[in-house]
């Protein structure tokens, strides 16, 4: 791929601009291997130090990654938008796409009736001076968080969970700082950490959440922030158990040098209780998005935290995007208050649980140990991701290669169960079993 791309530039800035341009046009695909520093320097008749500076700058912005002997590559999802024509091709016609990690649109509560009610009662336009978190929304959000044991005196809103996490990391850390993240963990978070120029330290995960010893090791290695997914961990489905929460709270108690971020994105969809860590450290934030239960297009998350942390996020938002639209806030409030919506979300949660546990059980019949305690994904350790993904594609199923989610964790594939029907489980498990050798590793924690 990269061999055909005509790199240009005589300075670090123009060389990195040429690489970015290659990514935008699709000439440099995600994962494309770049020439070695020496080879490109010779091609462009510049010094190796110039090329090294260009690579370094793009690494700090999360565009490139260096994997030891494997050289420098384009990140799988670099923070540079490719042209539409360069985006990944749609799966073959008839193939079932289980790679997306999206909720089933048929199980999202319909927003039409609430939008109509809002339209009928729109009131006067809201201007800059009245904007902010609506007090009535804050009150309901507080009650919902407190019911789950999360202290919610101070809270604000962000445009989704990842926006909240970006603002938190931006407010507390500087490029080069280390962040402890789950390994395997959410690909978008790994991409964000890279794009912010932060250093990820992987913390191994089992079904009960991040391993306490892994968190302790990350702290010893200098992590300035720790991101924990409370439930429906992506990709493994892990949920922090009562016992793990107790251990982690003891480990983190009173720490003043660590920003603790909890991502409770499954929220009302989670069928397991929340065991929060919130309030354990001096700097903490608990982020709960509405994406999964109510719809990813409702870009809103509630962010509770200590007073300073919340004030930093609110203040930084004010000098940037400003606030989360009160139109969206009113829509979310209406959804929260509607018992029929509660019912639908409960039914969606139950339906995801059936498909997830059904697939894990069907795989167990083939002697395969898969993971999926909560959420919409099943994580299946495999000996070789590429061959499994390819064999499944040939059998008409698209699954996500684990490489997108891993730092040092062993290989696996992620199967999103949200669009599966119960009748799909047996043929899918059989296809996964055929694609996977029988001598599997039994877990994903290292
Ligand atoms: C771990 C995790 N956190 C958060 C989200 C949702 O993020 P957002 O609120 O930005 O849509 C997802 C969605 O897939 C996720 O997997």
XYZ file of C-alpha atoms and ligand atoms in Angstrom:
462
model
C 0.000 0.000 0.000
C 2.522 2.581 1.153
C 4.989 1.414 -1.480
C 2.785 3.006 -4.156
C 2.261 6.257 -2.282
C 4.411 9.156 -3.423
C 5.592 10.825 -0.214
C 6.734 14.418 -0.630
C 8.261 17.145 1.549
C 11.542 18.708 2.472
C 10.792 19.588 6.095
C 9.192 17.692 8.984
C 6.030 19.792 8.575
C 5.650 19.176 4.835
C 6.449 15.463 5.170
C 3.810 15.009 7.872
C 1.339 17.022 5.752
C 2.010 14.649 2.851
C 1.344 11.627 5.083
C -1.911 13.170 6.341
C -2.951 13.900 2.808
C -2.294 10.261 1.868
C -4.606 9.170 4.681
C -7.330 11.658 3.677
C -7.376 10.452 0.085
C -7.195 6.786 1.044
C -3.824 6.221 -0.644
C -2.495 5.343 2.826
C -4.987 2.951 4.362
C -5.413 2.299 8.072
C -2.634 -0.065 9.213
C -0.504 0.742 6.124
C 3.184 0.269 6.875
C 5.319 3.360 6.351
C 8.861 3.241 5.011
C 11.629 3.194 7.591
C 12.996 6.569 8.629
C 16.209 5.915 6.720
C 14.492 4.738 3.539
C 12.131 7.716 3.385
C 14.948 10.138 4.213
C 16.968 8.720 1.311
C 13.940 8.958 -1.031
C 13.245 12.569 -0.128
C 16.912 13.562 0.111
C 16.490 14.879 3.657
C 18.208 13.918 6.884
C 16.844 10.961 8.901
C 16.270 13.395 11.794
C 13.771 15.338 9.651
C 11.725 12.228 8.855
C 11.989 11.092 12.485
C 10.542 14.469 13.588
C 7.634 14.119 11.122
C 6.874 10.583 12.374
C 7.175 11.725 15.978
C 4.734 14.584 15.469
C 2.177 12.268 13.840
C 2.655 9.709 16.603
C 1.952 12.356 19.231
C -1.283 13.219 17.437
C -2.338 9.579 17.232
C -2.055 9.412 13.427
C 0.797 6.894 13.379
C 1.839 4.137 15.708
C 5.134 2.370 16.126
C 5.045 -1.289 16.998
C 8.660 -2.233 17.683
C 10.037 -4.477 14.980
C 6.855 -4.090 12.953
C 7.852 -0.534 12.115
C 5.724 2.577 11.814
C 2.133 2.245 10.612
C -0.967 4.316 10.140
C -3.187 3.788 13.200
C -6.233 1.601 12.502
C -8.484 4.640 12.979
C -6.341 7.752 12.738
C -7.891 11.076 13.821
C -7.877 12.297 10.210
C -11.104 11.749 8.286
C -10.652 9.836 5.056
C -12.725 10.815 2.038
C -15.935 8.887 1.753
C -14.516 6.850 -1.120
C -11.645 5.738 1.113
C -13.822 4.497 3.973
C -13.914 0.774 4.583
C -16.018 -1.089 2.006
C -19.452 -2.322 3.024
C -19.588 -6.058 3.800
C -20.432 -8.363 0.903
C -24.129 -8.384 0.007
C -26.013 -10.759 2.259
C -23.281 -10.806 4.932
C -24.380 -10.184 8.507
C -22.388 -7.365 10.084
C -21.706 -8.115 13.753
C -18.701 -5.817 13.957
C -20.232 -2.455 14.779
C -20.904 -2.361 18.522
C -24.176 -0.515 17.953
C -27.447 -1.041 19.792
C -30.268 -2.577 17.729
C -32.157 0.418 16.274
C -35.396 -1.593 16.566
C -34.923 -1.695 20.339
C -34.363 2.036 20.852
C -37.324 3.921 22.265
C -39.100 5.908 19.516
C -38.393 9.607 19.998
C -41.074 10.875 17.569
C -43.900 11.293 20.099
C -41.611 13.127 22.525
C -40.299 15.390 19.778
C -43.885 16.202 18.810
C -44.744 17.018 22.433
C -41.657 19.233 22.670
C -42.594 20.995 19.433
C -46.067 21.714 20.785
C -44.560 23.227 23.932
C -41.356 24.761 22.572
C -41.553 28.113 24.384
C -39.406 31.105 23.475
C -35.941 30.533 21.960
C -33.176 29.994 24.509
C -30.313 32.487 24.260
C -26.714 32.460 25.455
C -27.547 33.988 28.795
C -30.104 31.363 29.849
C -28.241 28.305 28.545
C -26.599 25.652 30.722
C -27.751 22.530 32.526
C -31.541 22.696 32.996
C -32.232 22.547 36.757
C -35.044 20.024 36.273
C -32.757 17.740 34.259
C -29.998 18.055 36.883
C -32.477 17.097 39.581
C -33.611 13.912 37.805
C -30.013 13.007 36.850
C -28.917 13.435 40.487
C -31.711 11.233 41.758
C -30.901 8.510 39.226
C -27.188 8.549 40.090
C -27.759 8.658 43.855
C -30.105 5.682 43.577
C -27.064 3.787 42.246
C -24.745 4.997 45.021
C -22.960 7.708 43.024
C -22.471 11.014 44.880
C -23.902 13.594 42.484
C -23.784 16.945 44.243
C -21.757 18.435 41.396
C -22.625 17.511 37.859
C -22.559 18.832 34.334
C -23.400 17.617 30.828
C -21.211 16.688 27.883
C -21.874 15.643 24.297
C -21.655 11.918 25.089
C -19.312 9.799 27.177
C -16.256 10.147 24.996
C -16.631 13.934 24.859
C -16.749 13.905 28.664
C -13.657 11.701 28.889
C -11.805 13.930 26.417
C -12.622 17.024 28.463
C -11.575 15.293 31.689
C -8.252 14.101 30.295
C -7.646 17.490 28.682
C -8.345 19.317 31.948
C -6.064 17.170 34.113
C -3.288 15.768 31.910
C -0.667 16.989 29.473
C 0.671 15.305 26.318
C 3.107 12.592 27.319
C 1.261 11.771 30.566
C 0.301 8.148 31.158
C -3.314 6.944 31.358
C -4.291 3.516 32.672
C -6.857 1.945 30.349
C -8.447 -1.471 30.256
C -6.720 -4.005 28.001
C -8.639 -5.098 26.038
C -10.592 -1.860 26.063
C -12.827 0.390 24.029
C -11.153 1.151 20.690
C -12.452 4.742 20.575
C -10.857 5.445 23.938
C -7.524 4.024 22.781
C -7.802 6.223 19.674
C -8.624 9.260 21.816
C -5.711 8.636 24.179
C -3.400 8.449 21.154
C -4.910 11.573 19.583
C -4.342 13.535 22.808
C -0.687 12.517 22.823
C -1.141 10.543 26.058
C 0.544 7.233 26.831
C -1.762 4.272 27.438
C -0.821 1.757 30.126
C -2.886 -1.406 29.668
C -4.616 -2.898 32.689
C -5.704 -6.533 32.201
C -9.416 -7.226 32.598
C -11.398 -10.274 33.655
C -15.179 -10.714 33.907
C -15.215 -8.706 37.172
C -13.458 -5.634 35.798
C -9.878 -4.366 35.773
C -7.511 -6.567 37.780
C -6.485 -4.911 41.037
C -2.865 -5.945 40.569
C -2.944 -4.443 37.059
C -4.239 -1.125 38.397
C -1.552 -1.176 41.118
C 1.109 -1.789 38.459
C -0.226 1.068 36.322
C -0.104 3.390 39.339
C 3.477 2.359 40.032
C 4.291 3.035 36.381
C 3.117 6.627 36.854
C -0.462 6.651 35.499
C -2.037 10.067 36.089
C -5.543 8.910 35.198
C -7.459 5.623 35.265
C -10.494 4.902 33.101
C -12.761 2.087 34.300
C -15.857 0.851 32.500
C -18.449 0.116 35.176
C -20.571 -2.356 33.186
C -20.854 -3.702 29.646
C -17.122 -3.253 29.205
C -16.309 -2.974 25.547
C -15.224 -5.436 24.177
C -15.368 -8.095 26.937
C -18.738 -7.408 28.604
C -17.033 -7.279 32.014
C -18.827 -5.540 34.873
C -17.114 -4.337 38.039
C -18.230 -6.750 40.782
C -18.809 -5.877 44.442
C -15.621 -7.715 45.442
C -13.484 -6.029 42.757
C -14.930 -2.607 43.599
C -14.005 -3.160 47.261
C -10.416 -4.045 46.347
C -10.088 -1.125 43.966
C -11.556 1.332 46.451
C -9.015 0.169 49.053
C -6.184 0.564 46.539
C -7.274 4.007 45.352
C -8.501 5.436 48.670
C -7.437 9.000 49.233
C -5.111 9.229 46.230
C -4.552 12.842 45.302
C -2.402 12.274 42.230
C -4.806 10.254 40.111
C -7.885 11.234 38.128
C -10.389 8.384 38.349
C -12.893 8.229 35.485
C -15.784 5.754 35.456
C -17.653 5.153 32.219
C -21.124 3.759 32.884
C -22.242 3.836 29.266
C -24.637 0.887 29.515
C -26.531 2.699 32.273
C -30.204 1.661 32.266
C -29.400 -1.184 29.846
C -27.092 -2.972 32.257
C -28.679 -6.005 33.869
C -26.052 -6.141 36.607
C -25.880 -3.794 39.619
C -23.514 -0.849 39.642
C -20.590 -0.974 42.092
C -19.173 2.513 41.776
C -15.702 3.701 42.739
C -16.868 7.328 42.610
C -15.556 9.535 45.388
C -12.632 7.279 46.298
C -9.931 9.614 44.987
C -9.684 13.391 45.376
C -10.201 13.861 41.615
C -12.922 11.722 40.135
C -15.690 11.725 37.569
C -18.532 9.369 36.810
C -19.864 9.593 33.253
C -23.208 8.148 32.207
C -24.185 8.408 28.575
C -27.657 8.087 27.069
C -26.263 6.566 23.824
C -26.866 2.891 24.446
C -30.283 2.854 26.145
C -31.873 5.815 24.327
C -29.916 6.195 21.074
C -26.387 7.160 19.995
C -27.690 10.244 18.170
C -28.743 11.818 21.474
C -25.322 13.275 22.188
C -25.649 13.715 25.913
C -23.900 12.290 28.951
C -24.199 13.255 32.608
C -20.840 13.855 34.276
C -20.740 13.886 38.074
C -17.541 14.447 40.003
C -15.699 16.334 42.677
C -16.275 20.066 42.652
C -12.961 21.006 41.014
C -13.168 18.400 38.290
C -16.738 19.320 37.358
C -15.871 23.033 37.437
C -12.950 22.439 35.065
C -15.112 20.561 32.571
C -17.917 23.136 32.775
C -15.514 26.058 32.452
C -13.685 24.546 29.498
C -16.988 23.741 27.779
C -18.108 27.343 28.261
C -15.121 28.691 26.357
C -15.673 26.104 23.594
C -18.912 24.444 22.514
C -20.794 26.342 25.265
C -23.391 23.867 26.488
C -25.459 20.846 25.493
C -28.500 22.137 23.625
C -31.485 22.586 25.922
C -33.648 21.107 23.143
C -31.732 17.843 23.548
C -31.833 18.149 27.331
C -35.606 18.491 27.257
C -35.914 15.478 24.979
C -33.753 13.323 27.278
C -35.698 14.499 30.308
C -38.976 13.550 28.616
C -37.579 10.079 27.817
C -36.363 9.596 31.405
C -39.772 10.577 32.764
C -41.802 8.290 30.503
C -42.609 4.938 32.158
C -43.329 3.419 28.715
C -39.740 4.248 27.690
C -38.471 2.670 30.910
C -40.336 -0.435 29.930
C -38.868 -0.496 26.425
C -35.329 -0.038 27.747
C -35.926 -2.860 30.228
C -37.121 -5.104 27.423
C -34.118 -4.189 25.251
C -31.787 -5.053 28.150
C -33.475 -8.406 28.559
C -33.305 -9.126 24.861
C -29.555 -8.319 24.674
C -28.977 -10.541 27.672
C -30.767 -13.452 25.998
C -28.696 -13.151 22.830
C -25.427 -12.652 24.683
C -25.835 -15.493 27.133
C -27.292 -17.625 24.312
C -24.219 -17.127 22.165
C -21.817 -17.750 25.068
C -23.712 -20.983 25.848
C -23.779 -22.082 22.180
C -20.020 -21.502 21.970
C -19.490 -23.487 25.185
C -21.144 -26.460 23.463
C -18.297 -26.298 20.955
C -15.771 -26.167 23.789
C -15.122 -22.443 23.300
C -14.912 -20.109 26.299
C -16.321 -16.699 25.442
C -16.973 -13.676 27.638
C -20.000 -11.402 27.894
C -21.291 -10.729 31.398
C -23.197 -7.619 30.325
C -23.809 -5.348 27.343
C -24.071 -6.071 23.635
C -20.752 -7.740 22.846
C -19.243 -11.195 23.202
C -15.460 -11.524 23.305
C -14.041 -14.778 22.026
C -10.311 -15.469 22.508
C -8.877 -17.067 19.351
C -5.371 -18.173 18.362
C -5.259 -16.075 15.183
C -7.575 -13.111 14.577
C -6.948 -12.686 10.877
C -7.745 -16.264 9.958
C -10.890 -16.307 12.109
C -12.149 -12.970 10.734
C -11.466 -14.148 7.165
C -13.066 -17.581 7.600
C -16.148 -16.006 9.139
C -16.402 -13.432 6.384
C -16.369 -16.274 3.868
C -19.180 -17.885 5.865
C -21.201 -14.635 5.690
C -20.514 -13.120 9.142
C -18.488 -9.964 9.793
C -16.888 -9.728 13.248
C -14.384 -7.233 14.617
C -10.737 -8.249 14.984
C -9.601 -7.927 18.585
C -6.514 -5.958 17.515
C -8.619 -2.775 17.553
C -9.146 -3.191 21.297
C -5.903 -4.690 22.523
C -2.573 -3.385 23.755
C -0.897 -6.520 25.143
C -3.939 -8.754 25.700
C -4.023 -11.989 23.683
C -5.888 -12.236 20.346
C -9.686 -12.485 20.194
C -12.644 -11.397 18.106
C -15.571 -9.230 19.168
C -19.081 -10.220 18.161
C -21.839 -7.642 18.602
C -24.999 -9.559 19.423
C -27.489 -6.689 19.226
C -28.857 -7.541 15.768
C -28.866 -11.333 16.203
C -32.051 -13.372 16.288
C -32.256 -16.383 18.583
C -32.253 -18.638 15.461
C -28.880 -17.162 14.475
C -27.085 -18.353 17.577
C -26.563 -22.007 16.638
C -25.284 -21.413 13.065
C -23.133 -18.502 14.235
C -21.573 -20.536 17.045
C -20.899 -23.355 14.557
C -19.268 -20.918 12.110
C -17.137 -19.441 14.912
C -16.133 -22.936 16.026
C -15.152 -23.932 12.481
C -13.137 -20.741 12.120
C -11.320 -21.274 15.410
C -8.871 -24.024 16.253
C -9.897 -26.147 19.234
C -6.762 -25.484 21.314
C -8.024 -22.156 22.623
C -6.683 -20.110 25.502
C -9.377 -20.117 28.169
C -9.399 -16.477 29.248
C -8.459 -13.010 28.232
C -6.727 -11.807 31.392
C -2.971 -12.044 31.328
C -17.107 1.733 26.670
C -18.016 2.714 25.997
N -18.218 3.899 26.566
C -19.058 4.803 26.012
C -19.733 4.528 24.847
C -20.730 5.518 24.318
O -20.103 6.699 24.130
P -20.856 8.008 23.691
O -21.664 8.449 24.854
O -19.745 8.937 23.383
O -21.737 7.668 22.524
C -19.521 3.323 24.194
C -20.161 3.044 22.916
O -19.873 2.081 22.252
C -18.639 2.397 24.793
O -18.422 1.199 24.228
